[in-house]
Tab-separated table of C-alpha atoms and ligand atoms in Angstrom:
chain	number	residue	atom	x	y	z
A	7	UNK	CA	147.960	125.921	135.157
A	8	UNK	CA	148.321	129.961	134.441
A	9	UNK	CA	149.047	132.262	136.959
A	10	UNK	CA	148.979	135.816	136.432
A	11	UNK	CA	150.738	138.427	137.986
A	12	UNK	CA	148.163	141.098	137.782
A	13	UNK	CA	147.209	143.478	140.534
A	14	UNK	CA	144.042	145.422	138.122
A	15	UNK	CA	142.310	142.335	136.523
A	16	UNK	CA	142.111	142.882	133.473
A	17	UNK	CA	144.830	144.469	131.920
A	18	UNK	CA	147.486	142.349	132.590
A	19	UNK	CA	148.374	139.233	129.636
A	20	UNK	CA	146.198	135.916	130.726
A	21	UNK	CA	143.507	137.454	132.592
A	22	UNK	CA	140.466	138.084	130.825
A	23	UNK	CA	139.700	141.255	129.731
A	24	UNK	CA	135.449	140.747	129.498
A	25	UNK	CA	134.865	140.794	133.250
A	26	UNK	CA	135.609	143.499	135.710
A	27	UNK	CA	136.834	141.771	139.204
A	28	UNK	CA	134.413	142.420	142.087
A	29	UNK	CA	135.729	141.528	145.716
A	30	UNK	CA	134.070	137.837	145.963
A	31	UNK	CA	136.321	135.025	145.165
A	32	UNK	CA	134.170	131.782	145.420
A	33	UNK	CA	135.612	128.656	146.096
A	34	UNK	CA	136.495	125.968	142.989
A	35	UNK	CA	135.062	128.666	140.490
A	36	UNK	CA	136.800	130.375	138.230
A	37	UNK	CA	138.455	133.895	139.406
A	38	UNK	CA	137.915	135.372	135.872
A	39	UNK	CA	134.275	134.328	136.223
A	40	UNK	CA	132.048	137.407	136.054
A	41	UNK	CA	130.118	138.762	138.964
A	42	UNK	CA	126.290	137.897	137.417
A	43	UNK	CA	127.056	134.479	136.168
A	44	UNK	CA	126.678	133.186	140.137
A	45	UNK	CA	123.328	131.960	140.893
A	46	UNK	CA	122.170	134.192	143.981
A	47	UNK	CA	120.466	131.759	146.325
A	48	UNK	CA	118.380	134.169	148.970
A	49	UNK	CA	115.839	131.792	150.806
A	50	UNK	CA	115.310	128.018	151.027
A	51	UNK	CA	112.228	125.937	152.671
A	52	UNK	CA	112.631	121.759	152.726
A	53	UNK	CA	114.294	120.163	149.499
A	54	UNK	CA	113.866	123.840	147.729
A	55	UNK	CA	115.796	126.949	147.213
A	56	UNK	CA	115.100	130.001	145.499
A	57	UNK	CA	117.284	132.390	143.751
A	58	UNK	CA	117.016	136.284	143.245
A	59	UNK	CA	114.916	136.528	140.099
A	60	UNK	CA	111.997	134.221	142.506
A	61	UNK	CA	112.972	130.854	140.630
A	62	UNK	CA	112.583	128.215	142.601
A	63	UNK	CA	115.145	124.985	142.946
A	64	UNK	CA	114.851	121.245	144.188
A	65	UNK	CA	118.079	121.433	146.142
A	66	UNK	CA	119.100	117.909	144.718
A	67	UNK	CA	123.100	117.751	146.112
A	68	UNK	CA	121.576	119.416	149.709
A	69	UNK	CA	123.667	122.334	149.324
A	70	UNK	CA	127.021	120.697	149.256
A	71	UNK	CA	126.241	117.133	150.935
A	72	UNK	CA	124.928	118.824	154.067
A	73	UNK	CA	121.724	119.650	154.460
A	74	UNK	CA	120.310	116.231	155.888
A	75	UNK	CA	117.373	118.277	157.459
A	76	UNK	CA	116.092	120.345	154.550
A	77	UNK	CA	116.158	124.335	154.575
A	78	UNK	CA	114.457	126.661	157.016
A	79	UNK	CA	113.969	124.521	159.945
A	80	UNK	CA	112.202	126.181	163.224
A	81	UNK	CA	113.876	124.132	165.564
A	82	UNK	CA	117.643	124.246	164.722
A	83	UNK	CA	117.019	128.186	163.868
A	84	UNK	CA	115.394	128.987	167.459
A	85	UNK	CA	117.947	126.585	169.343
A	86	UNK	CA	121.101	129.019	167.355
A	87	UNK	CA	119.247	132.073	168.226
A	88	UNK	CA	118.514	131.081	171.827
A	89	UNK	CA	121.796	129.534	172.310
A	90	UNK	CA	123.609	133.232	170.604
A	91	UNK	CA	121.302	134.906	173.316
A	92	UNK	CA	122.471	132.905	176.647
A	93	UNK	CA	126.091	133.114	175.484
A	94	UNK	CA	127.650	133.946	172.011
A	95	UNK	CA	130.883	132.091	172.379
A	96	UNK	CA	133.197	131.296	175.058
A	97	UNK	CA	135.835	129.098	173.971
A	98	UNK	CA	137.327	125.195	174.776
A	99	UNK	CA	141.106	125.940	175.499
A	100	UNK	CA	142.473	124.896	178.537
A	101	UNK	CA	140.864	125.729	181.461
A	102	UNK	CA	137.283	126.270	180.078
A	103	UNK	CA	134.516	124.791	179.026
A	104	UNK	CA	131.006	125.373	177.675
A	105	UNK	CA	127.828	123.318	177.526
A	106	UNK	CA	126.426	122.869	174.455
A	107	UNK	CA	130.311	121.343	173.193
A	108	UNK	CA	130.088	119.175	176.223
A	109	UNK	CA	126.450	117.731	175.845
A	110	UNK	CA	126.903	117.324	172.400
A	111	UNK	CA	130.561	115.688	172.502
A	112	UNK	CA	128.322	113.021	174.794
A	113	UNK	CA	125.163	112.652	172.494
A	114	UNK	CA	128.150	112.055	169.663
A	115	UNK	CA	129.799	109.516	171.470
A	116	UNK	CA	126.350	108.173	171.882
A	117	UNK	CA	126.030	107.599	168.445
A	118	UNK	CA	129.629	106.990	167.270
A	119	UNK	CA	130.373	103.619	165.429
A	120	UNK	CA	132.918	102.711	168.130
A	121	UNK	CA	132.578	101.914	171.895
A	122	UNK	CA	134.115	104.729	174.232
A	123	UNK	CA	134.480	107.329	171.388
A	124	UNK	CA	135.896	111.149	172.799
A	125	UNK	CA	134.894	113.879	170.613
A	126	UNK	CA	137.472	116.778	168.606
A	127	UNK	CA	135.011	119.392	167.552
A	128	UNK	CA	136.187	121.457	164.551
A	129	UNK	CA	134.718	124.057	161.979
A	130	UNK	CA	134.556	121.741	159.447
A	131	UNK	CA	135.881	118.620	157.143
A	132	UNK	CA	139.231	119.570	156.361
A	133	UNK	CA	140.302	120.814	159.793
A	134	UNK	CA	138.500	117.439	160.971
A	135	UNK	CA	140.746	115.441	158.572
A	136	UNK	CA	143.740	117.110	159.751
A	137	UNK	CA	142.963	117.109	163.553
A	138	UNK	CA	142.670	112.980	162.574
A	139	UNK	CA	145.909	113.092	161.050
A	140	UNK	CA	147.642	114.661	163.949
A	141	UNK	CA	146.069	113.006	166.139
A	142	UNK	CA	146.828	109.352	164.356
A	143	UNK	CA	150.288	110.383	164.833
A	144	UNK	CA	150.522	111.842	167.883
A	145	UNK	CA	149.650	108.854	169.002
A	146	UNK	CA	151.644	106.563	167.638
A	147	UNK	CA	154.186	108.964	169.022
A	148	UNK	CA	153.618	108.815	172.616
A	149	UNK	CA	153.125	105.389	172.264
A	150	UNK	CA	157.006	105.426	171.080
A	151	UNK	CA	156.435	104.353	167.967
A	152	UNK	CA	157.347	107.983	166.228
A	153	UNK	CA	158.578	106.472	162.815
A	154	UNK	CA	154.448	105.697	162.239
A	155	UNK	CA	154.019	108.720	159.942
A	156	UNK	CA	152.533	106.839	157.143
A	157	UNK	CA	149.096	107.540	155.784
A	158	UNK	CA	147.546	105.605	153.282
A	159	UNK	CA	144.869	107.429	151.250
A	160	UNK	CA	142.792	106.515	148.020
A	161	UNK	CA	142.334	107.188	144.157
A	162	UNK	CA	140.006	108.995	143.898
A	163	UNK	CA	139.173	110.020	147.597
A	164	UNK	CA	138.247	113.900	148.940
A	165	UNK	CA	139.231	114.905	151.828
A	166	UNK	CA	139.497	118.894	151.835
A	167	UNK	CA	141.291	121.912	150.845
A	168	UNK	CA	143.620	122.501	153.764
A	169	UNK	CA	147.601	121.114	153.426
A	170	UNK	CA	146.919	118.176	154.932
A	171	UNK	CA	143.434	117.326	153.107
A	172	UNK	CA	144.738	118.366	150.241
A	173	UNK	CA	147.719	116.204	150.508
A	174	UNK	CA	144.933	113.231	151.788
A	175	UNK	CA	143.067	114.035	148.520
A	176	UNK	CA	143.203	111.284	145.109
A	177	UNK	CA	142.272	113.959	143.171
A	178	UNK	CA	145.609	115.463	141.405
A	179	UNK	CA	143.979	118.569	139.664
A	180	UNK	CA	143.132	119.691	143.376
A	181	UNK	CA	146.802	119.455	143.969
A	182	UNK	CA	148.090	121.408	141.388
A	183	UNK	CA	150.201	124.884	141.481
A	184	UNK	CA	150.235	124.557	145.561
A	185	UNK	CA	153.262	123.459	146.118
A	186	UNK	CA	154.192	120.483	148.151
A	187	UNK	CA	151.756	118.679	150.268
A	188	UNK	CA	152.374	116.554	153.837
A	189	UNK	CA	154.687	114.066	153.345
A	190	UNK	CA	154.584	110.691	153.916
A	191	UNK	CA	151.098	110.091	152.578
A	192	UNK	CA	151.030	107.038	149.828
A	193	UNK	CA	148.363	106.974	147.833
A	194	UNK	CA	146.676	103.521	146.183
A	195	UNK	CA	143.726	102.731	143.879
A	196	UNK	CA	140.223	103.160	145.717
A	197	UNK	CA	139.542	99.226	145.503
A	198	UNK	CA	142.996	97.659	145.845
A	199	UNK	CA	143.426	95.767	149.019
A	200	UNK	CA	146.391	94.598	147.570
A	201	UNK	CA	147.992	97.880	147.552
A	202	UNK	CA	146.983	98.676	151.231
A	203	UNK	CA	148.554	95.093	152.054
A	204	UNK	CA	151.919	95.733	150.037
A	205	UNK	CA	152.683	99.172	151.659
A	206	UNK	CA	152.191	97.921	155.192
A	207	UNK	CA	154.564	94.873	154.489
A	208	UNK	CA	157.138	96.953	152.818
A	209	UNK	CA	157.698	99.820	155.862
A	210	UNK	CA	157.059	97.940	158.224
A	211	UNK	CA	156.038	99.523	161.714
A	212	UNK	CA	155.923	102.870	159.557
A	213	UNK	CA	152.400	102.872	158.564
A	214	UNK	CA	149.845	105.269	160.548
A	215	UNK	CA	146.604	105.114	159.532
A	216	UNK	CA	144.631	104.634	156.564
A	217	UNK	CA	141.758	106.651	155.596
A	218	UNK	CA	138.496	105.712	153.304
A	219	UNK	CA	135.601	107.413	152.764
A	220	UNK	CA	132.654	104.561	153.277
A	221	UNK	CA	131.587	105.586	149.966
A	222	UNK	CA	133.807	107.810	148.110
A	223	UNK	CA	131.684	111.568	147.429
A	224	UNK	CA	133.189	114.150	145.545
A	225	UNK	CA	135.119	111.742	144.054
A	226	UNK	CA	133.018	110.423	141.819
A	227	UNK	CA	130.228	108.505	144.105
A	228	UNK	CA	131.684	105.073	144.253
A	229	UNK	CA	130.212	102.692	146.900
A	230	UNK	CA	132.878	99.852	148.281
A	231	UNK	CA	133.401	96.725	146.459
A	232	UNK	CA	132.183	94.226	149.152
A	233	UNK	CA	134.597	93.040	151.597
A	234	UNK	CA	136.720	95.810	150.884
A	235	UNK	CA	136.385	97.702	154.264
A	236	UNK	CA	136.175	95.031	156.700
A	237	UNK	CA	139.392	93.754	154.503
A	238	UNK	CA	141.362	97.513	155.373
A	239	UNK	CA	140.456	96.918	159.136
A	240	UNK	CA	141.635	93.974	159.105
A	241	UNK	CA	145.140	95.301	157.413
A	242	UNK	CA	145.100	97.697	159.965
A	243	UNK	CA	144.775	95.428	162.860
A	244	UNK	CA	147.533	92.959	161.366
A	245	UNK	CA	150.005	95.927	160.967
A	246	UNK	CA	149.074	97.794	164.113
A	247	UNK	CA	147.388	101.256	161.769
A	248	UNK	CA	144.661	103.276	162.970
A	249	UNK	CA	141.576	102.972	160.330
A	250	UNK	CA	140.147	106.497	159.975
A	251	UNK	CA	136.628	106.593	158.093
A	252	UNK	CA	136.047	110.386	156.379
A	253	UNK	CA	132.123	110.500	156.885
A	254	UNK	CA	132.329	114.063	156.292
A	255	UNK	CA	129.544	113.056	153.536
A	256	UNK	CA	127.985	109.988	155.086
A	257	UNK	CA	127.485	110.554	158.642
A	258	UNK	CA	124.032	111.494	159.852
A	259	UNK	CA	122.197	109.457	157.970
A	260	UNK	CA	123.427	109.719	153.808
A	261	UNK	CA	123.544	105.943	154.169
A	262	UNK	CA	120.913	105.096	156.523
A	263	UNK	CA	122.657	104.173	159.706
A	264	UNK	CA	124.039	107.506	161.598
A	265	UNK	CA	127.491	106.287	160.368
A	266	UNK	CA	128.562	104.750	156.952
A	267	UNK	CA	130.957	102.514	159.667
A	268	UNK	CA	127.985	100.639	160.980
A	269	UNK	CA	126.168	100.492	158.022
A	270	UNK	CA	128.708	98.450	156.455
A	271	UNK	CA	129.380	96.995	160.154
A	272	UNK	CA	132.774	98.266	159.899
A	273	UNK	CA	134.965	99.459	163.558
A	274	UNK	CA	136.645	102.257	162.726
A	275	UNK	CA	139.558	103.725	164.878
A	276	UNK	CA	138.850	107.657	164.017
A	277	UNK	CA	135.946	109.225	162.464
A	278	UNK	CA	135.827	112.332	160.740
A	279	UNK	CA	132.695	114.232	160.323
A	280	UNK	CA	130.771	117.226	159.584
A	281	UNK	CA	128.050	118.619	156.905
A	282	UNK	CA	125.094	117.248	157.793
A	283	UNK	CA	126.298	116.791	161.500
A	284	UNK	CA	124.405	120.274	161.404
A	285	UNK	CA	122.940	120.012	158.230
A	286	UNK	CA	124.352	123.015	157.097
A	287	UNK	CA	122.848	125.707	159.762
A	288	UNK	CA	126.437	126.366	161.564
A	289	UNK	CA	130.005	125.109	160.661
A	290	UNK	CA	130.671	122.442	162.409
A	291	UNK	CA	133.025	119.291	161.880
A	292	UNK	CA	134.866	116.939	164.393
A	293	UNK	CA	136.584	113.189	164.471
A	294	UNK	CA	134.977	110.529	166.896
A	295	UNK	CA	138.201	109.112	168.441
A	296	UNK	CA	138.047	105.518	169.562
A	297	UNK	CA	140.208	104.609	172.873
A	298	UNK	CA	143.381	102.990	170.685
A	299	UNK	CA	143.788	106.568	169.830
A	300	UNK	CA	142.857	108.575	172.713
A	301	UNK	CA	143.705	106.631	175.278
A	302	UNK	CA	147.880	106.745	174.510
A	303	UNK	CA	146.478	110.945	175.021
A	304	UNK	CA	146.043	110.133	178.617
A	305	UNK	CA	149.227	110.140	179.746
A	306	UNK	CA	150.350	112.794	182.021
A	307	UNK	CA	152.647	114.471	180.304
A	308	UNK	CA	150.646	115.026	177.383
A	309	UNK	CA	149.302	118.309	175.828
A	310	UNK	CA	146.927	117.869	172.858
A	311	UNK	CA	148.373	120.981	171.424
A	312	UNK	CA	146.139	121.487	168.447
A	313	UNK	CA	142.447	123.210	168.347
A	314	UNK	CA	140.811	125.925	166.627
A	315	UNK	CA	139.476	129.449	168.569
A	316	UNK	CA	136.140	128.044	167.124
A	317	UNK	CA	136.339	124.750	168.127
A	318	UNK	CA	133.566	123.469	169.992
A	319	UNK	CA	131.709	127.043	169.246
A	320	UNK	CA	128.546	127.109	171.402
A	321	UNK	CA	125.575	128.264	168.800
A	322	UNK	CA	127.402	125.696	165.793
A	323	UNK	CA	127.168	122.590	168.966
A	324	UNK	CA	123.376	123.803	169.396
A	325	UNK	CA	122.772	123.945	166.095
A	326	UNK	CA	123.823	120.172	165.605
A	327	UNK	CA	122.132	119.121	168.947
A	328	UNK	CA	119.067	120.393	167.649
A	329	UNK	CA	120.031	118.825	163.938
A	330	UNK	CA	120.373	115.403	165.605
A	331	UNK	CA	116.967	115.886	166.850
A	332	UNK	CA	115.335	116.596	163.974
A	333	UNK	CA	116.996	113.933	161.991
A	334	UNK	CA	116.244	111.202	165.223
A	335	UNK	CA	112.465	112.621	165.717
A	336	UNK	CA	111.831	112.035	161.970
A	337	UNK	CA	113.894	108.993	161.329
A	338	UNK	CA	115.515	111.061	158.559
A	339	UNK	CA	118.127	108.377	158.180
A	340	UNK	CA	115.231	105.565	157.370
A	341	UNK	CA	114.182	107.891	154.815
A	342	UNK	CA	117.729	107.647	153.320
A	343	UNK	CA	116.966	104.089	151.254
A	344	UNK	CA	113.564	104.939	150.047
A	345	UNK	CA	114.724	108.247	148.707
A	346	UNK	CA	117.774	106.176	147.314
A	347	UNK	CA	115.249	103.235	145.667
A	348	UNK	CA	113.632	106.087	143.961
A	349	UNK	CA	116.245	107.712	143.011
A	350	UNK	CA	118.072	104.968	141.498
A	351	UNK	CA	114.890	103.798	139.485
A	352	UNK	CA	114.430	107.046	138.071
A	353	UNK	CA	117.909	107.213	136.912
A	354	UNK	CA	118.035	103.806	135.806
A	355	UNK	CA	114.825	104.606	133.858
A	356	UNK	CA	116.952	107.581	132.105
A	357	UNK	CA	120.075	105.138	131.391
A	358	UNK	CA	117.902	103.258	129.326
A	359	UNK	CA	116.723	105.945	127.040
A	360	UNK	CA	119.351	107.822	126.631
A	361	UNK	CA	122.487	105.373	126.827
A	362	UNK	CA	123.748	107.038	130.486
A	363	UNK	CA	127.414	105.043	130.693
A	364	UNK	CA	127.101	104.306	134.708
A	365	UNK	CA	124.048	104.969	137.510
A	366	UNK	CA	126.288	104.030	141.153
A	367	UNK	CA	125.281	105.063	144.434
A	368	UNK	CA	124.089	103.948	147.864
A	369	UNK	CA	121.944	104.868	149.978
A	370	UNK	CA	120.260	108.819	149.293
A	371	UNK	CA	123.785	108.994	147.350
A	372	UNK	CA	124.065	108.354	143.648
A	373	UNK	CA	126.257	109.862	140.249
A	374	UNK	CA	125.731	108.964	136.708
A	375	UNK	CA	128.596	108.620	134.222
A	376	UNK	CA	126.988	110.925	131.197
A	377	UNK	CA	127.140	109.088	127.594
A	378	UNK	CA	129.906	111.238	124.869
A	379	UNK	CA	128.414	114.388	123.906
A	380	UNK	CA	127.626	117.601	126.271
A	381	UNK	CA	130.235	117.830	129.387
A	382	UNK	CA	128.656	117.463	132.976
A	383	UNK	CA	128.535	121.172	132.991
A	384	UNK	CA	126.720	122.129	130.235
A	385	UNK	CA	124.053	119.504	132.034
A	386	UNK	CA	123.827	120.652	135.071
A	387	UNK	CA	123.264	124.209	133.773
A	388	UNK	CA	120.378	122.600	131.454
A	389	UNK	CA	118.879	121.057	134.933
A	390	UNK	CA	118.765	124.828	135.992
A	391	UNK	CA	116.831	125.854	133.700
A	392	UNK	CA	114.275	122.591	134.574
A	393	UNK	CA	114.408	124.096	138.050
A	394	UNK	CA	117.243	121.254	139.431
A	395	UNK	CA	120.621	121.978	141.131
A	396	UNK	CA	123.263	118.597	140.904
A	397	UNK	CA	126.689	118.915	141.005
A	398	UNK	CA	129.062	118.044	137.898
A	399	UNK	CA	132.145	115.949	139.143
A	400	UNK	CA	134.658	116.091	136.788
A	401	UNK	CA	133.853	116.509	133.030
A	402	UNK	CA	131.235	113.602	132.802
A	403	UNK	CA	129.280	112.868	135.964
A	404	UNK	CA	126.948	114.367	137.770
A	405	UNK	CA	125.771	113.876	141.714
A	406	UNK	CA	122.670	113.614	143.141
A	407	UNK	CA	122.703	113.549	147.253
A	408	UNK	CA	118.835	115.278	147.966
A	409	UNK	CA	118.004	115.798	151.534
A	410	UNK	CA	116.460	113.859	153.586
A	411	UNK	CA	113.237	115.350	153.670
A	412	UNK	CA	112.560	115.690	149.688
A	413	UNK	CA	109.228	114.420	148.278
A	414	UNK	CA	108.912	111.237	146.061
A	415	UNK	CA	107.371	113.702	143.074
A	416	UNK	CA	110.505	115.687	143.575
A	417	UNK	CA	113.170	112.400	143.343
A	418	UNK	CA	111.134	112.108	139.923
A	419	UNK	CA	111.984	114.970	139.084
A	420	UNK	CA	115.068	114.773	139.129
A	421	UNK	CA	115.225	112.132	136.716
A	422	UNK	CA	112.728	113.883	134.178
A	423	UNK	CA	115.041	116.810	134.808
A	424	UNK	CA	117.862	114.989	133.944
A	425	UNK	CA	116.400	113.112	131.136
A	426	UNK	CA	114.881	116.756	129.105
A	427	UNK	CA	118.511	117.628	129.647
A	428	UNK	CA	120.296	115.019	127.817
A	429	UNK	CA	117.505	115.442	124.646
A	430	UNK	CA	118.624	118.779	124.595
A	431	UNK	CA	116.155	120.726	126.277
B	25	PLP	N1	136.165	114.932	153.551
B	25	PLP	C1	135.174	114.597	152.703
B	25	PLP	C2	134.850	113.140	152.505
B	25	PLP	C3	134.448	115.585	152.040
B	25	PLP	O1	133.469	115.240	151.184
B	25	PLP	C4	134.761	116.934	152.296
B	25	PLP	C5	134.015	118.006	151.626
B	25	PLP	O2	133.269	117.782	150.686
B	25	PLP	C6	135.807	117.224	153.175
B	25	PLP	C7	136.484	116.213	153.793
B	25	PLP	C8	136.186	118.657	153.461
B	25	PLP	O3	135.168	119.264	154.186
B	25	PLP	P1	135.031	120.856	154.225
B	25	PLP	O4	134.656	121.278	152.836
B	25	PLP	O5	133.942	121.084	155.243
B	25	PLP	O6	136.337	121.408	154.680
């Protein structure tokens, strides 16, 4: 960890002296990077993308994990641009309202993996982790148990960039240089019920909520071992903790079901969501909050006094109405395991050839664990060239999450992309 002083760029000792800094600074990328060795994406149709020089991309992580619904779709575009032209934003704070927040807060709770769900709307996964945070507290506090502060996260897990997701995060390289996190967050290995079971017995009545992704993303793609999420609600419910699932990644349809929760027929307390909620064509996020934690809200002398000015925006709510639409209309979610069979055979196919050390996934979600030799990155920028984006995690595995709407010749492709890649081409 180096940080440098400098005000210039490249003058100063540490910084490096090759590139000239330009105003962009892109997120997890290096600042010294230089300006032209970004990959300009200016259009996208479907599965594909296409970059300033005209190449043209099978968009194989869906952006980043979002874009359920594929690129340049009519109907979420014209509901935006309609919604922008009736009214560009009038916000939720007390005493106002606005309809597109309100219809889709009840086609959400329509859909949500728990009976009598209310709806948080946020701009996006982190402030959606954080609003679950808070809220697992708060209500544990008005419910008078203040001392439940506790939350219990995972090794590896990702759960966003803010103080509070960052803190949530199992990931310690996105922790370092900034400082101290949230306290009061304990994390344990990804599949050790154990863990979960010793930390509730040891503070007891401290213990506010654990939180799982259904299957861990940017992590490392690692489904559940069985048993292992029914097993953390049941913790839960012996130790009186809220369970809060982070579907930021697999909600709306990554696993098949709308929600990772009922796919693996799981009650969660909290939900936190986002990405393909609008597949990408406005920020949205939220949590789906079941009544253990909203109803202790309720009370009278309660003010929920946390929301964002953009919370519950009116053209990002119609751009997920429309989204859920889209991905209902063409049973995108259905699509999720045949793109995921594919997928997995194709990779499979690779692992045999050319010694891959792990192919894991579920669903339309998969990684593979790359064999010694060339680092993640210098693979994924060999699937460029092969006309493939997937996303290096770490220094050895790369994720593949297509959306929903990609063709069976394009899931081979990603294989065959994959496989010229690892013989060097
Ligand atoms: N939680 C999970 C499980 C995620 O995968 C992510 C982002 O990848 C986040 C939270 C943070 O979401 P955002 O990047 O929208 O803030």
């Amino acid at each position: 960890m180096h940080i440098t002083p400098s005000r210039t760029g490249g003058s100063a000792a540490g910084t490096d002296p090759t590139t000239a800094p330009y105003p962009l600074l892109h997120p997890f990328a290096r600042p010294a990077a230089a300006q032209d060795s970004f990959i300009r994406i200016v259009s996208g149709r479907g599965a594909h993308v296409v970059d300033d020089s005209g190449r043209r991309y099978v968009d194989a992580l869906a952006g980043l994990w979002y874009c359920a619904a594929g690129h340049g779709r009519t109907e979420i575009i014209e509901a935006v641009t309609a919604q922008l032209r009736t009214l560009d934003a009038f916000h939720l704070f007390e005493r106002f309202s606005n309809p597109p927040a309100e219809a889709l807060a009840e086609r959400l709770a329509e859909l949500a993996p728990m009976p009598a769900a209310r709806v948080f709307l946020t701009c996006g996964g982190s402030e959606a982790v954080d609003t679950a945070m808070k809220i697992a507290r708060l209500a544990h506090a008005v419910t008078g148990e203040p001392e439940r502060t506790i939350i219990i996260s995972r090794s590896p897990s990702y759960h966003g960039v803010t103080y509070g997701g960052m803190s949530l995060t199992g990931l310690p390289a996105n922790q370092a240089g900034f400082g101290p996190g949230v306290g009061n967050i304990v994390h344990v290995g990804k599949d050790d019920l154990d863990a979960v079971a010793d930390v509730m017995a040891s503070k007891p009545g401290r213990v506010a909520a654990v939180i799982a992704e259904p299957v861990i993303g940017a992590g490392g793609v690692y489904p559940p071992r069985p048993g292992y999420l029914t097993g953390l609600r049941d913790l839960c419910d012996a130790h009186g903790a809220f369970l809060i699932m982070d579907e930021v990644i697999t909600g709306f349809g990554r696993l098949g079901g709308w929600f990772g929760a009922q796919h693996f027929g799981v009650r969660p307390d909290l939900v936190t969501f986002a990405k393909a909620a609008t597949s990408g064509y406005q920020p949205l996020g939220g949590v789906l909050i079941g009544p253990a934690a909203h109803e202790p809200l309720r009370r009278p002398d309660v003010v929920l006094r946390h929301g964002g000015t953009y919370s519950g925006h009116p053209a990002a709510c119609a751009a997920a109405l429309a989204n859920i639409a889209v991905l209902e209309t063409e049973d995108l979610p259905g699509r999720a395991s045949v793109i995921g069979e594919r997928l997995e055979g194709g990779l499979r196919a690779v692992a045999s050839t050319h010694g891959l050390s792990d192919v894991r996934g579920h669903g339309a979600m998969w990684a593979v664990d790359l064999p010694d030799g060339p680092t993640a990155t210098e693979i994924r920028d060999r699937m460029l060239a092969h006309g493939v984006i997937v996303r290096p995690l770490g220094t050895s595995t790369l994720a593949f999450c297509p959306p929903l709407v990609i063709d069976l010749a394009d899931v081979d492709l990603l294989s065959a992309a994959l496989a010229a890649a690892l013989s060097g081409q």
